[in-house]
Amino acid sequence: MNSPAADRARYDRATAHLDAPLAVVDLDAFDANADDLVRRAGGKPVRVASKSVRCRALLERVLARPGFAGIMSYTLAESLWLARSGFDDVLLAYPSADRGGFGELASDAKLAGAVTVMVDDPAQLDLIDAARDGGAEVVRVCLELDTALHLLGGRIRVGARRSPLREPGQLAALARTVAARPGFRVVGLMAYEGHVAGVGDALADRPLRSRAIRLMQGAARRELAARRAEVVRAVRAVVPDLEFVNGGGTGSVQHTAAEDAVTEIAAGSGLYVPRLFDNYTSFSGRPAALFAQPVVRRPGVGVVTVLGGGYPASGAAGPDRLPVPYLPQGLRYDPQEGAGEVQTPLLGGPADDLLIGDRVWFRHAKAGELCERFDTLHLIEGDRVTGTAATYRGEGRTFL
């Protein structure tokens, strides 16, 4: 693996002919990260989370590799667009209220065969039926299991607030409701353990908190593995031909893959490896997606100002949601200004070696959200740009 200084030199050489701001994907790192996901999945197929990629060309690239199968999408409009683009296995990971989209889905045999929608409430079935507009195609349905860890008799909850369905009987009851309803078919079950897959357990300079996170995650994995197995048995009793049981996320691939009840793994952020995925004991990846901002001012000793850069990530607001100045190493935000929409001051010794027009390379806190800021990804191999790929934004698609 190259040193950070060597990577900076490579990226600067590769993009010297381009004006910043710009975004790049290091294809060598991207492919190495893909191989690591497959290795950790232990033979179970990896379904790619499109939310973490947001570039059709790179979705095609990773799905052409052994070990990957299918897409996990994030809106119904995106799902239909991907299906029309030739992707034939698209699992929508979130419920939708897109009536127009459901009308299209129920009226097109190709779309209905390629897209599976998420359901955790009979009211969602009512909405779909009301939106059919005469469409009679059978809608493929996936049920979602709540993965949260409950402690102290449920008084403490650890995990995202997603599905209301938690116990085997609840999932089985909804499966029976769907099975009895014309125009729908249960084909899958999904459970995303974000409190394990999306929370780092090796926080810098915070050993006690890191230890507490590891203890929580160990308990969460054990509880969920037992409950998920019971849920799968209950649902299969209603739907014997269930096609898939999806689980996991980049941070929990190998743990989730070890469960017999799980048939496929979801992952996406592990391809780009944004900054929030630096703090894991179970794996390490190579930063593959970066963006560069040009130096436009030198306000004083130990300070440079770059153009733009205020690209915060979603989630609870805090310093961990900001991009991190990555190359050259040693730069930091001015605590009085942070990352600005139009300009961002950066402090640190390396600032004195930067000239007007030089670039600072950043890593986003999350993966695909970077693509909402750029319409093109410059694809780097070695020290050359060997191609470009349009992001969703570059194709005129802004789904959320």
C-alpha positions as a LaTeX table, in Angstrom:
\begin{tabular}{lrrr}
\hline
Residue & $x$ (\AA) & $y$ (\AA) & $z$ (\AA) \\
\hline
Met1 & 0.00 & 0.00 & 0.00 \\
Asn2 & 1.29 & 3.47 & $-0.88$ \\
Ser3 & 2.13 & 6.02 & 1.80 \\
Pro4 & $-0.17$ & 9.05 & 2.09 \\
Ala5 & 2.58 & 11.26 & 0.64 \\
Ala6 & 2.94 & 8.95 & $-2.35$ \\
Asp7 & $-0.82$ & 8.90 & $-2.86$ \\
Arg8 & $-0.94$ & 12.69 & $-2.76$ \\
Ala9 & 1.80 & 12.88 & $-5.41$ \\
Arg10 & $-0.08$ & 10.37 & $-7.57$ \\
Tyr11 & $-3.37$ & 12.21 & $-7.33$ \\
Asp12 & $-1.75$ & 15.57 & $-8.01$ \\
Arg13 & 0.03 & 14.19 & $-11.10$ \\
Ala14 & $-3.06$ & 12.42 & $-12.37$ \\
Thr15 & $-5.26$ & 15.50 & $-12.12$ \\
Ala16 & $-2.71$ & 18.22 & $-12.93$ \\
His17 & $-4.56$ & 18.99 & $-16.18$ \\
Leu18 & $-7.89$ & 19.47 & $-14.38$ \\
Asp19 & $-9.24$ & 22.40 & $-12.41$ \\
Ala20 & $-10.40$ & 21.82 & $-8.84$ \\
Pro21 & $-12.86$ & 21.40 & $-7.17$ \\
Leu22 & $-13.01$ & 17.85 & $-8.46$ \\
Ala23 & $-13.75$ & 14.34 & $-7.21$ \\
Val24 & $-11.85$ & 11.14 & $-7.94$ \\
Val25 & $-12.15$ & 7.41 & $-7.38$ \\
Asp26 & $-8.92$ & 5.44 & $-7.12$ \\
Leu27 & $-9.86$ & 2.28 & $-9.02$ \\
Asp28 & $-7.02$ & 0.23 & $-7.55$ \\
Ala29 & $-8.32$ & 1.00 & $-4.06$ \\
Phe30 & $-11.95$ & 0.51 & $-5.14$ \\
Asp31 & $-11.21$ & $-2.95$ & $-6.54$ \\
Ala32 & $-9.11$ & $-3.94$ & $-3.51$ \\
Asn33 & $-11.97$ & $-2.91$ & $-1.22$ \\
Ala34 & $-14.40$ & $-4.95$ & $-3.33$ \\
Asp35 & $-12.17$ & $-8.00$ & $-2.98$ \\
Asp36 & $-12.05$ & $-7.52$ & 0.79 \\
Leu37 & $-15.86$ & $-7.39$ & 1.03 \\
Val38 & $-16.12$ & $-10.64$ & $-0.91$ \\
Arg39 & $-13.48$ & $-12.26$ & 1.29 \\
Arg40 & $-15.30$ & $-11.24$ & 4.45 \\
Ala41 & $-18.65$ & $-12.43$ & 3.06 \\
Gly42 & $-17.27$ & $-15.97$ & 3.02 \\
Gly43 & $-19.03$ & $-17.17$ & $-0.10$ \\
Lys44 & $-22.36$ & $-15.40$ & 0.37 \\
Pro45 & $-23.23$ & $-12.87$ & $-2.35$ \\
Val46 & $-22.84$ & $-9.17$ & $-1.60$ \\
Arg47 & $-25.74$ & $-6.93$ & $-2.63$ \\
Val48 & $-24.39$ & $-3.45$ & $-3.41$ \\
Ala49 & $-25.97$ & $-0.50$ & $-1.58$ \\
Ser50 & $-26.41$ & 2.07 & $-4.35$ \\
Lys51 & $-26.84$ & 4.89 & $-1.81$ \\
Ser52 & $-23.15$ & 4.47 & $-1.02$ \\
Val53 & $-22.01$ & 4.54 & $-4.68$ \\
Arg54 & $-24.44$ & 6.78 & $-6.66$ \\
Cys55 & $-22.69$ & 6.17 & $-9.96$ \\
Arg56 & $-24.08$ & 3.74 & $-12.54$ \\
Ala57 & $-20.71$ & 3.01 & $-14.12$ \\
Leu58 & $-19.20$ & 1.99 & $-10.79$ \\
Leu59 & $-22.26$ & $-0.08$ & $-9.90$ \\
Glu60 & $-21.74$ & $-1.93$ & $-13.18$ \\
Arg61 & $-18.04$ & $-2.33$ & $-12.43$ \\
Val62 & $-18.53$ & $-3.91$ & $-9.03$ \\
Leu63 & $-21.44$ & $-6.11$ & $-10.11$ \\
Ala64 & $-19.26$ & $-7.54$ & $-12.88$ \\
Arg65 & $-16.92$ & $-8.91$ & $-10.20$ \\
Pro66 & $-17.37$ & $-12.40$ & $-8.74$ \\
Gly67 & $-19.10$ & $-12.37$ & $-5.37$ \\
Phe68 & $-21.50$ & $-9.48$ & $-6.01$ \\
Ala69 & $-25.16$ & $-9.86$ & $-6.99$ \\
Gly70 & $-27.98$ & $-7.33$ & $-7.01$ \\
Ile71 & $-28.49$ & $-3.75$ & $-5.87$ \\
Met72 & $-29.99$ & $-2.34$ & $-2.69$ \\
Ser73 & $-31.56$ & 0.97 & $-3.70$ \\
Tyr74 & $-32.89$ & 3.86 & $-1.63$ \\
Thr75 & $-35.89$ & 5.36 & $-3.45$ \\
Leu76 & $-38.54$ & 3.89 & $-5.70$ \\
Ala77 & $-37.75$ & 6.37 & $-8.50$ \\
Glu78 & $-34.11$ & 5.29 & $-8.39$ \\
Ser79 & $-35.15$ & 1.63 & $-8.38$ \\
Leu80 & $-37.26$ & 2.03 & $-11.52$ \\
Trp81 & $-34.50$ & 4.01 & $-13.25$ \\
Leu82 & $-31.93$ & 1.34 & $-12.47$ \\
Ala83 & $-34.28$ & $-1.41$ & $-13.66$ \\
Arg84 & $-34.87$ & 0.43 & $-16.93$ \\
Ser85 & $-31.08$ & 0.76 & $-17.25$ \\
Gly86 & $-30.64$ & $-3.00$ & $-17.26$ \\
Phe87 & $-30.16$ & $-3.89$ & $-13.58$ \\
Asp88 & $-32.46$ & $-6.87$ & $-13.07$ \\
Asp89 & $-32.34$ & $-7.36$ & $-9.27$ \\
Val90 & $-33.09$ & $-4.21$ & $-7.28$ \\
Leu91 & $-34.16$ & $-4.33$ & $-3.64$ \\
Leu92 & $-35.63$ & $-1.05$ & $-2.37$ \\
Ala93 & $-34.36$ & $-0.83$ & 1.21 \\
Tyr94 & $-36.91$ & 1.71 & 2.48 \\
Pro95 & $-40.71$ & 1.98 & 2.29 \\
Ser96 & $-42.01$ & 4.49 & $-0.25$ \\
Ala97 & $-45.02$ & 6.74 & $-0.67$ \\
Asp98 & $-44.32$ & 7.39 & $-4.38$ \\
Arg99 & $-47.76$ & 6.79 & $-5.85$ \\
Gly100 & $-46.67$ & 7.55 & $-9.39$ \\
Gly101 & $-43.78$ & 5.14 & $-9.08$ \\
Phe102 & $-46.02$ & 2.36 & $-7.77$ \\
Gly103 & $-48.37$ & 2.95 & $-10.68$ \\
Glu104 & $-45.47$ & 2.43 & $-13.09$ \\
Leu105 & $-44.23$ & $-0.63$ & $-11.21$ \\
Ala106 & $-47.62$ & $-2.35$ & $-11.22$ \\
Ser107 & $-48.13$ & $-1.63$ & $-14.93$ \\
Asp108 & $-44.82$ & $-2.93$ & $-16.32$ \\
Ala109 & $-43.87$ & $-6.60$ & $-16.25$ \\
Lys110 & $-40.15$ & $-5.90$ & $-16.61$ \\
Leu111 & $-40.10$ & $-3.44$ & $-13.72$ \\
Ala112 & $-42.28$ & $-5.65$ & $-11.52$ \\
Gly113 & $-39.93$ & $-8.57$ & $-12.11$ \\
Ala114 & $-36.78$ & $-6.59$ & $-11.34$ \\
Val115 & $-37.78$ & $-4.46$ & $-8.32$ \\
Thr116 & $-38.64$ & $-5.62$ & $-4.81$ \\
Val117 & $-40.22$ & $-3.09$ & $-2.44$ \\
Met118 & $-39.96$ & $-2.83$ & 1.34 \\
Val119 & $-43.00$ & $-3.27$ & 3.57 \\
Asp120 & $-43.42$ & $-3.30$ & 7.33 \\
Asp121 & $-47.06$ & $-2.20$ & 7.67 \\
Pro122 & $-50.31$ & $-3.26$ & 5.93 \\
Ala123 & $-51.04$ & 0.43 & 5.32 \\
Gln124 & $-48.17$ & 0.42 & 2.83 \\
Leu125 & $-49.98$ & $-2.29$ & 0.87 \\
Asp126 & $-53.09$ & $-0.11$ & 0.84 \\
Leu127 & $-51.08$ & 2.79 & $-0.59$ \\
Ile128 & $-49.65$ & 0.58 & $-3.34$ \\
Asp129 & $-53.06$ & $-0.80$ & $-4.27$ \\
Ala130 & $-54.54$ & 2.71 & $-4.39$ \\
Ala131 & $-51.71$ & 3.76 & $-6.73$ \\
Arg132 & $-51.98$ & 0.86 & $-9.18$ \\
Asp133 & $-54.11$ & 2.83 & $-11.66$ \\
Gly134 & $-55.23$ & $-0.37$ & $-13.35$ \\
Gly135 & $-51.82$ & $-2.06$ & $-13.20$ \\
Ala136 & $-52.18$ & $-5.74$ & $-12.40$ \\
Glu137 & $-48.56$ & $-6.90$ & $-12.09$ \\
Val138 & $-47.65$ & $-8.77$ & $-8.93$ \\
Val139 & $-45.51$ & $-6.57$ & $-6.66$ \\
Arg140 & $-42.52$ & $-8.28$ & $-5.06$ \\
Val141 & $-42.34$ & $-7.55$ & $-1.33$ \\
Cys142 & $-39.56$ & $-7.72$ & 1.25 \\
Leu143 & $-40.34$ & $-7.56$ & 4.97 \\
Glu144 & $-38.02$ & $-5.66$ & 7.31 \\
Leu145 & $-37.06$ & $-6.80$ & 10.80 \\
Asp146 & $-36.19$ & $-4.31$ & 13.55 \\
Thr147 & $-32.65$ & $-5.12$ & 14.70 \\
Ala148 & $-32.34$ & $-2.79$ & 17.71 \\
Leu149 & $-30.89$ & $-4.14$ & 20.93 \\
His150 & $-33.25$ & $-3.71$ & 23.89 \\
Leu151 & $-31.74$ & $-3.55$ & 27.36 \\
Leu152 & $-33.26$ & $-3.34$ & 30.85 \\
Gly153 & $-36.57$ & $-4.73$ & 29.72 \\
Gly154 & $-36.78$ & $-2.41$ & 26.73 \\
Arg155 & $-36.14$ & 0.80 & 28.65 \\
Ile156 & $-32.91$ & 1.27 & 26.71 \\
Arg157 & $-32.86$ & 0.92 & 22.94 \\
Val158 & $-29.66$ & 0.75 & 20.88 \\
Gly159 & $-30.13$ & 0.93 & 17.12 \\
Ala160 & $-31.89$ & 2.82 & 14.36 \\
Arg161 & $-35.64$ & 3.34 & 14.49 \\
Arg162 & $-36.71$ & 1.53 & 11.36 \\
Ser163 & $-39.27$ & $-1.26$ & 11.18 \\
Pro164 & $-41.94$ & $-1.72$ & 13.90 \\
Leu165 & $-41.69$ & $-5.50$ & 13.35 \\
Arg166 & $-39.50$ & $-7.16$ & 15.95 \\
Glu167 & $-40.80$ & $-10.58$ & 16.99 \\
Pro168 & $-41.20$ & $-13.72$ & 14.86 \\
Gly169 & $-44.97$ & $-13.67$ & 15.25 \\
Gln170 & $-45.19$ & $-10.11$ & 13.93 \\
Leu171 & $-43.21$ & $-10.91$ & 10.80 \\
Ala172 & $-45.14$ & $-14.11$ & 10.19 \\
Ala173 & $-48.46$ & $-12.28$ & 10.60 \\
Leu174 & $-47.51$ & $-9.68$ & 8.00 \\
Ala175 & $-46.27$ & $-12.44$ & 5.68 \\
Arg176 & $-49.70$ & $-14.09$ & 5.95 \\
Thr177 & $-51.39$ & $-10.74$ & 5.26 \\
Val178 & $-49.33$ & $-10.26$ & 2.11 \\
Ala179 & $-49.79$ & $-13.86$ & 0.97 \\
Ala180 & $-53.56$ & $-13.54$ & 1.30 \\
Arg181 & $-53.69$ & $-10.32$ & $-0.66$ \\
Pro182 & $-53.92$ & $-10.49$ & $-4.48$ \\
Gly183 & $-51.22$ & $-8.64$ & $-6.35$ \\
Phe184 & $-48.40$ & $-9.12$ & $-3.84$ \\
Arg185 & $-45.80$ & $-11.78$ & $-3.12$ \\
Val186 & $-43.31$ & $-12.00$ & $-0.25$ \\
Val187 & $-39.88$ & $-12.82$ & $-1.67$ \\
Gly188 & $-37.44$ & $-11.62$ & 0.97 \\
Leu189 & $-36.59$ & $-10.56$ & 4.48 \\
Met190 & $-34.16$ & $-7.79$ & 5.43 \\
Ala191 & $-32.54$ & $-6.71$ & 8.69 \\
Tyr192 & $-29.94$ & $-3.94$ & 8.86 \\
Glu193 & $-27.95$ & $-3.90$ & 12.10 \\
Gly194 & $-26.68$ & $-0.33$ & 11.81 \\
His195 & $-25.54$ & $-0.17$ & 15.43 \\
Val196 & $-23.03$ & $-2.90$ & 14.56 \\
Ala197 & $-22.34$ & $-2.33$ & 10.86 \\
Gly198 & $-22.21$ & 1.45 & 10.98 \\
Val199 & $-20.54$ & 2.24 & 14.31 \\
Gly200 & $-16.75$ & 2.08 & 14.66 \\
Asp201 & $-15.41$ & 0.24 & 17.69 \\
Ala202 & $-11.85$ & 1.61 & 17.82 \\
Leu203 & $-12.19$ & 5.34 & 18.39 \\
Ala204 & $-8.93$ & 7.27 & 18.50 \\
Asp205 & $-7.92$ & 8.30 & 22.03 \\
Arg206 & $-11.17$ & 6.93 & 23.50 \\
Pro207 & $-10.31$ & 3.45 & 24.80 \\
Leu208 & $-13.11$ & 3.21 & 27.36 \\
Arg209 & $-15.81$ & 4.22 & 24.90 \\
Ser210 & $-14.35$ & 1.85 & 22.31 \\
Arg211 & $-14.47$ & $-0.98$ & 24.83 \\
Ala212 & $-18.08$ & $-0.15$ & 25.66 \\
Ile213 & $-19.01$ & $-0.16$ & 21.97 \\
Arg214 & $-17.37$ & $-3.57$ & 21.48 \\
Leu215 & $-19.26$ & $-5.00$ & 24.44 \\
Met216 & $-22.54$ & $-3.56$ & 23.13 \\
Gln217 & $-21.92$ & $-4.89$ & 19.64 \\
Gly218 & $-21.02$ & $-8.35$ & 20.88 \\
Ala219 & $-24.29$ & $-8.50$ & 22.82 \\
Ala220 & $-26.22$ & $-7.10$ & 19.85 \\
Arg221 & $-24.78$ & $-9.67$ & 17.45 \\
Arg222 & $-25.66$ & $-12.58$ & 19.74 \\
Glu223 & $-29.19$ & $-11.34$ & 20.41 \\
Leu224 & $-29.90$ & $-10.58$ & 16.76 \\
Ala225 & $-28.47$ & $-13.85$ & 15.43 \\
Ala226 & $-30.80$ & $-15.85$ & 17.67 \\
Arg227 & $-33.85$ & $-13.67$ & 16.97 \\
Arg228 & $-33.19$ & $-13.46$ & 13.23 \\
Ala229 & $-33.01$ & $-17.25$ & 12.99 \\
Glu230 & $-36.38$ & $-17.53$ & 14.75 \\
Val231 & $-37.91$ & $-14.89$ & 12.48 \\
Val232 & $-36.66$ & $-16.62$ & 9.34 \\
Arg233 & $-38.13$ & $-19.94$ & 10.52 \\
Ala234 & $-41.46$ & $-18.25$ & 11.23 \\
Val235 & $-41.60$ & $-16.48$ & 7.87 \\
Arg236 & $-40.50$ & $-19.57$ & 5.94 \\
Ala237 & $-43.36$ & $-21.46$ & 7.56 \\
Val238 & $-45.66$ & $-19.03$ & 5.74 \\
Val239 & $-43.51$ & $-18.50$ & 2.62 \\
Pro240 & $-41.48$ & $-21.70$ & 2.00 \\
Asp241 & $-40.02$ & $-20.36$ & $-1.24$ \\
Leu242 & $-38.55$ & $-17.19$ & 0.31 \\
Glu243 & $-35.84$ & $-16.09$ & $-2.13$ \\
Phe244 & $-33.42$ & $-14.23$ & 0.15 \\
Val245 & $-32.61$ & $-13.12$ & 3.68 \\
Asn246 & $-30.51$ & $-9.95$ & 3.57 \\
Gly247 & $-28.44$ & $-8.63$ & 6.44 \\
Gly248 & $-25.30$ & $-6.82$ & 7.39 \\
Gly249 & $-23.48$ & $-3.74$ & 6.27 \\
Thr250 & $-19.85$ & $-2.85$ & 5.63 \\
Gly251 & $-18.85$ & $-2.97$ & 9.29 \\
Ser252 & $-20.42$ & $-6.34$ & 10.08 \\
Val253 & $-19.98$ & $-8.37$ & 6.88 \\
Gln254 & $-18.11$ & $-11.33$ & 8.33 \\
His255 & $-20.24$ & $-11.53$ & 11.46 \\
Thr256 & $-23.55$ & $-11.46$ & 9.59 \\
Ala257 & $-22.30$ & $-13.87$ & 6.91 \\
Ala258 & $-21.58$ & $-16.42$ & 9.65 \\
Glu259 & $-25.32$ & $-16.70$ & 10.42 \\
Asp260 & $-26.90$ & $-19.71$ & 8.69 \\
Ala261 & $-30.22$ & $-17.87$ & 8.38 \\
Val262 & $-28.71$ & $-15.09$ & 6.22 \\
Thr263 & $-28.38$ & $-15.78$ & 2.49 \\
Glu264 & $-26.85$ & $-12.50$ & 1.29 \\
Ile265 & $-24.96$ & $-9.49$ & 2.64 \\
Ala266 & $-25.57$ & $-5.79$ & 1.98 \\
Ala267 & $-22.59$ & $-3.45$ & 1.68 \\
Gly268 & $-21.63$ & $-0.31$ & $-0.19$ \\
Ser269 & $-19.63$ & 2.15 & 1.91 \\
Gly270 & $-16.77$ & $-0.34$ & 2.03 \\
Leu271 & $-16.09$ & 0.32 & $-1.65$ \\
Tyr272 & $-15.26$ & 4.02 & $-1.14$ \\
Val273 & $-14.19$ & 3.76 & 2.56 \\
Pro274 & $-15.17$ & 7.23 & 3.83 \\
Arg275 & $-13.79$ & 8.59 & 7.09 \\
Leu276 & $-16.53$ & 7.09 & 9.31 \\
Phe277 & $-15.18$ & 3.65 & 8.44 \\
Asp278 & $-11.67$ & 4.25 & 9.75 \\
Asn279 & $-12.34$ & 3.08 & 13.29 \\
Tyr280 & $-13.05$ & $-0.65$ & 13.12 \\
Thr281 & $-11.12$ & $-3.53$ & 14.64 \\
Ser282 & $-12.69$ & $-6.07$ & 12.28 \\
Phe283 & $-11.44$ & $-4.66$ & 8.98 \\
Ser284 & $-9.53$ & $-1.85$ & 7.31 \\
Gly285 & $-9.96$ & $-0.52$ & 3.80 \\
Arg286 & $-8.26$ & 1.87 & 1.43 \\
Pro287 & $-9.75$ & 5.34 & 0.90 \\
Ala288 & $-10.96$ & 5.23 & $-2.70$ \\
Ala289 & $-13.19$ & 8.29 & $-3.11$ \\
Leu290 & $-11.72$ & 11.75 & $-2.50$ \\
Phe291 & $-12.33$ & 15.32 & $-3.52$ \\
Ala292 & $-9.88$ & 18.17 & $-4.03$ \\
Gln293 & $-10.36$ & 21.86 & $-3.25$ \\
Pro294 & $-7.94$ & 24.51 & $-4.59$ \\
Val295 & $-5.95$ & 26.87 & $-2.40$ \\
Val296 & $-7.17$ & 30.39 & $-3.18$ \\
Arg297 & $-5.76$ & 32.42 & $-0.26$ \\
Arg298 & $-2.85$ & 32.47 & 2.19 \\
Pro299 & $-4.16$ & 34.66 & 5.03 \\
Gly300 & $-1.07$ & 34.26 & 7.20 \\
Val301 & 1.50 & 31.92 & 8.64 \\
Gly302 & 0.12 & 28.42 & 9.08 \\
Val303 & $-3.14$ & 29.19 & 7.26 \\
Val304 & $-4.49$ & 28.58 & 3.78 \\
Thr305 & $-8.00$ & 29.01 & 2.45 \\
Val306 & $-9.53$ & 26.60 & $-0.04$ \\
Leu307 & $-12.57$ & 27.17 & $-2.20$ \\
Gly308 & $-15.72$ & 25.50 & $-0.85$ \\
Gly309 & $-15.59$ & 22.26 & 1.07 \\
Gly310 & $-18.59$ & 22.57 & 3.38 \\
Tyr311 & $-20.10$ & 19.18 & 2.54 \\
Pro312 & $-21.50$ & 17.80 & 5.82 \\
Ala313 & $-22.89$ & 14.29 & 5.94 \\
Ser314 & $-26.35$ & 13.29 & 7.12 \\
Gly315 & $-27.03$ & 12.12 & 10.66 \\
Ala316 & $-26.76$ & 13.77 & 14.05 \\
Ala317 & $-24.79$ & 16.97 & 13.53 \\
Gly318 & $-21.26$ & 16.95 & 14.92 \\
Pro319 & $-17.59$ & 17.14 & 13.96 \\
Asp320 & $-17.62$ & 13.53 & 12.75 \\
Arg321 & $-20.07$ & 14.54 & 9.99 \\
Leu322 & $-17.58$ & 16.91 & 8.36 \\
Pro323 & $-15.17$ & 15.94 & 5.59 \\
Val324 & $-11.63$ & 15.53 & 6.85 \\
Pro325 & $-8.64$ & 17.34 & 5.27 \\
Tyr326 & $-6.63$ & 14.29 & 4.22 \\
Leu327 & $-3.66$ & 15.23 & 2.05 \\
Pro328 & $-1.30$ & 16.81 & 2.85 \\
Gln329 & $-1.55$ & 15.37 & 6.32 \\
Gly330 & $-1.60$ & 17.70 & 9.30 \\
Leu331 & $-4.23$ & 20.26 & 8.25 \\
Arg332 & $-7.25$ & 21.00 & 10.41 \\
Tyr333 & $-10.27$ & 23.28 & 10.45 \\
Asp334 & $-10.34$ & 26.65 & 12.15 \\
Pro335 & $-12.74$ & 25.97 & 15.05 \\
Gln336 & $-14.28$ & 29.42 & 14.56 \\
Glu337 & $-15.23$ & 28.74 & 10.94 \\
Gly338 & $-15.27$ & 25.00 & 10.27 \\
Ala339 & $-15.99$ & 23.83 & 6.72 \\
Gly340 & $-17.53$ & 26.66 & 4.71 \\
Glu341 & $-19.93$ & 26.65 & 1.80 \\
Val342 & $-17.76$ & 29.03 & $-0.26$ \\
Gln343 & $-14.41$ & 29.05 & 1.50 \\
Thr344 & $-12.70$ & 26.98 & 4.18 \\
Pro345 & $-9.65$ & 28.13 & 6.16 \\
Leu346 & $-7.26$ & 25.32 & 7.11 \\
Leu347 & $-4.64$ & 25.51 & 9.84 \\
Gly348 & $-1.41$ & 23.65 & 10.38 \\
Gly349 & 2.26 & 23.52 & 9.46 \\
Pro350 & 1.68 & 22.03 & 5.99 \\
Ala351 & $-0.22$ & 25.19 & 5.04 \\
Asp352 & 3.07 & 27.06 & 4.68 \\
Asp353 & 4.17 & 24.69 & 1.90 \\
Leu354 & 1.00 & 25.20 & $-0.14$ \\
Leu355 & 0.86 & 27.76 & $-2.95$ \\
Ile356 & $-2.08$ & 29.45 & $-4.60$ \\
Gly357 & $-3.57$ & 26.92 & $-7.00$ \\
Asp358 & $-2.32$ & 23.87 & $-5.09$ \\
Arg359 & $-4.97$ & 21.45 & $-3.97$ \\
Val360 & $-5.96$ & 19.90 & $-0.68$ \\
Trp361 & $-7.50$ & 16.42 & $-0.80$ \\
Phe362 & $-10.45$ & 15.62 & 1.46 \\
Arg363 & $-12.36$ & 12.51 & 2.44 \\
His364 & $-16.11$ & 12.75 & 2.98 \\
Ala365 & $-17.59$ & 11.48 & 6.22 \\
Lys366 & $-19.95$ & 9.16 & 4.32 \\
Ala367 & $-19.69$ & 7.41 & 0.98 \\
Gly368 & $-22.21$ & 8.20 & $-1.75$ \\
Glu369 & $-23.23$ & 11.61 & $-0.39$ \\
Leu370 & $-20.06$ & 13.00 & $-1.97$ \\
Cys371 & $-21.67$ & 12.36 & $-5.36$ \\
Glu372 & $-24.43$ & 14.85 & $-4.61$ \\
Arg373 & $-21.73$ & 17.57 & $-4.80$ \\
Phe374 & $-20.05$ & 16.55 & $-8.07$ \\
Asp375 & $-21.41$ & 15.56 & $-11.46$ \\
Thr376 & $-18.26$ & 13.67 & $-12.53$ \\
Leu377 & $-15.91$ & 11.20 & $-10.90$ \\
His378 & $-12.42$ & 11.10 & $-12.42$ \\
Leu379 & $-11.20$ & 7.51 & $-12.39$ \\
Ile380 & $-7.55$ & 7.10 & $-11.45$ \\
Glu381 & $-5.33$ & 4.11 & $-12.10$ \\
Gly382 & $-1.77$ & 4.52 & $-10.92$ \\
Asp383 & $-0.90$ & 8.15 & $-11.59$ \\
Arg384 & $-3.24$ & 8.67 & $-14.57$ \\
Val385 & $-6.87$ & 9.54 & $-15.05$ \\
Thr386 & $-8.04$ & 6.71 & $-17.28$ \\
Gly387 & $-11.69$ & 7.68 & $-17.54$ \\
Thr388 & $-14.61$ & 9.59 & $-16.12$ \\
Ala389 & $-17.97$ & 8.46 & $-14.80$ \\
Ala390 & $-21.11$ & 10.49 & $-14.31$ \\
Thr391 & $-22.61$ & 10.51 & $-10.84$ \\
Tyr392 & $-26.37$ & 10.34 & $-10.39$ \\
Arg393 & $-26.26$ & 14.14 & $-10.21$ \\
Gly394 & $-24.28$ & 14.22 & $-13.45$ \\
Glu395 & $-27.04$ & 12.24 & $-15.12$ \\
Gly396 & $-29.61$ & 14.73 & $-13.86$ \\
Arg397 & $-30.91$ & 12.42 & $-11.15$ \\
Thr398 & $-31.39$ & 13.73 & $-7.61$ \\
Phe399 & $-33.55$ & 11.17 & $-5.87$ \\
Leu400 & $-33.51$ & 12.72 & $-2.41$ \\
\hline
\end{tabular}
